[in-house]
PDB file of C-alpha atoms and ligand atoms in Angstrom:
ATOM      1  CA  MET S   1      11.291   0.172  16.425  1.00 54.00           C
ATOM      2  CA  GLY S   2       8.916  -0.707  19.305  1.00 64.00           C
ATOM      3  CA  LYS S   3       6.060  -3.019  19.550  1.00 68.00           C
ATOM      4  CA  LYS S   4       3.583  -0.662  17.935  1.00 67.00           C
ATOM      5  CA  ALA S   5       5.581  -0.565  14.770  1.00 64.00           C
ATOM      6  CA  ARG S   6       5.743  -4.369  14.539  1.00 64.00           C
ATOM      7  CA  GLU S   7       2.027  -4.718  14.999  1.00 63.00           C
ATOM      8  CA  LEU S   8       1.484  -2.078  12.198  1.00 61.00           C
ATOM      9  CA  TRP S   9       3.442  -4.143   9.796  1.00 63.00           C
ATOM     10  CA  LYS S  10       0.895  -7.080  10.207  1.00 69.00           C
ATOM     11  CA  LEU S  11      -1.383  -4.893   8.006  1.00 72.00           C
ATOM     12  CA  TYR S  12       1.158  -4.925   5.215  1.00 75.00           C
ATOM     13  CA  GLU S  13       2.081  -7.522   2.739  1.00 77.00           C
ATOM     14  CA  VAL S  14       5.647  -6.775   1.263  1.00 84.00           C
ATOM     15  CA  ASP S  15       6.589  -8.179  -2.028  1.00 85.00           C
ATOM     16  CA  TYR S  16      10.358  -7.391  -2.280  1.00 88.00           C
ATOM     17  CA  LYS S  17      10.764  -8.917  -5.746  1.00 91.00           C
ATOM     18  CA  ASN S  18       8.320  -6.401  -7.174  1.00 86.00           C
ATOM     19  CA  MET S  19       8.897  -3.593  -4.619  1.00 86.00           C
ATOM     20  CA  ARG S  20       5.252  -3.630  -3.900  1.00 82.00           C
ATOM     21  CA  ILE S  21       3.413  -3.211  -0.538  1.00 77.00           C
ATOM     22  CA  THR S  22      -0.107  -4.248   0.037  1.00 72.00           C
ATOM     23  CA  PHE S  23      -1.757  -2.462   2.780  1.00 68.00           C
ATOM     24  CA  LYS S  24      -4.607  -4.522   4.027  1.00 67.00           C
ATOM     25  CA  GLY S  25      -6.416  -1.693   5.677  1.00 69.00           C
ATOM     26  CA  ARG S  26      -6.787   0.628   2.519  1.00 82.00           C
ATOM     27  CA  ARG S  27      -9.720   0.063   0.395  1.00 88.00           C
ATOM     28  CA  CYS S  28     -10.491   1.470  -2.990  1.00 92.00           C
ATOM     29  CA  PRO S  29     -12.903   4.568  -2.661  1.00 93.00           C
ATOM     30  CA  ARG S  30     -14.525   3.464  -6.125  1.00 95.00           C
ATOM     31  CA  CYS S  31     -15.139  -0.283  -5.874  1.00 96.00           C
ATOM     32  CA  GLY S  32     -14.215  -1.164  -2.148  1.00 92.00           C
ATOM     33  CA  LYS S  33     -11.356  -3.625  -2.974  1.00 89.00           C
ATOM     34  CA  PHE S  34      -7.980  -3.559  -1.241  1.00 85.00           C
ATOM     35  CA  MET S  35      -5.415  -1.279  -2.900  1.00 87.00           C
ATOM     36  CA  ALA S  36      -1.774  -2.223  -3.574  1.00 85.00           C
ATOM     37  CA  HIS S  37       1.071   0.358  -2.682  1.00 82.00           C
ATOM     38  CA  HIS S  38       3.577   0.521  -5.533  1.00 84.00           C
ATOM     39  CA  LEU S  39       6.973   2.108  -4.846  1.00 82.00           C
ATOM     40  CA  THR S  40       8.318   2.106  -8.284  1.00 82.00           C
ATOM     41  CA  PRO S  41       8.304   4.241 -10.530  1.00 86.00           C
ATOM     42  CA  MET S  42       6.799   6.405  -7.979  1.00 86.00           C
ATOM     43  CA  SER S  43       4.823   5.996  -4.743  1.00 86.00           C
ATOM     44  CA  ARG S  44       1.248   5.416  -5.481  1.00 90.00           C
ATOM     45  CA  TRP S  45      -1.668   3.404  -4.477  1.00 89.00           C
ATOM     46  CA  SER S  46      -3.440   1.377  -7.114  1.00 91.00           C
ATOM     47  CA  CYS S  47      -6.650  -0.869  -7.219  1.00 92.00           C
ATOM     48  CA  GLY S  48      -6.327  -3.973  -9.011  1.00 88.00           C
ATOM     49  CA  GLY S  49     -10.181  -4.160  -9.510  1.00 92.00           C
ATOM     50  CA  CYS S  50     -11.145  -0.869 -11.343  1.00 96.00           C
ATOM     51  CA  GLY S  51      -7.628   0.653 -11.917  1.00 94.00           C
ATOM     52  CA  TYR S  52      -8.079   3.761  -9.540  1.00 95.00           C
ATOM     53  CA  THR S  53      -4.700   5.285  -8.754  1.00 94.00           C
ATOM     54  CA  ASP S  54      -3.847   7.583  -5.995  1.00 92.00           C
ATOM     55  CA  TYR S  55      -0.508   9.231  -5.973  1.00 91.00           C
ATOM     56  CA  GLU S  56       1.317   9.845  -2.780  1.00 80.00           C
ATOM     57  CA  ARG S  57       3.088  13.132  -2.426  1.00 75.00           C
ATOM     58  CA  ARG S  58       4.699  12.374   0.895  1.00 59.00           C
ATOM     59  CA  HIS S  59       8.105  11.147   1.044  1.00 52.00           C
TER      60      HIS S  59
HETATM   61 ZN1  LIG M   1     -11.279  -0.083  -7.283  1.00 75.08          ZN
END
């Protein structure tokens, strides 16, 4: 991985214990809070504020 990839990871907060990634650049379309990226049981984005969930189909 090059410099670009490393810089990109600054936008992420990785919680290895819970297998969760918080992407600091993605906000909830409903309430505007930052969303968390959950890897288990399936890849999805969820908002801790209003409960909005966006399932990812990419793998
Ligand atoms: Zn929300």
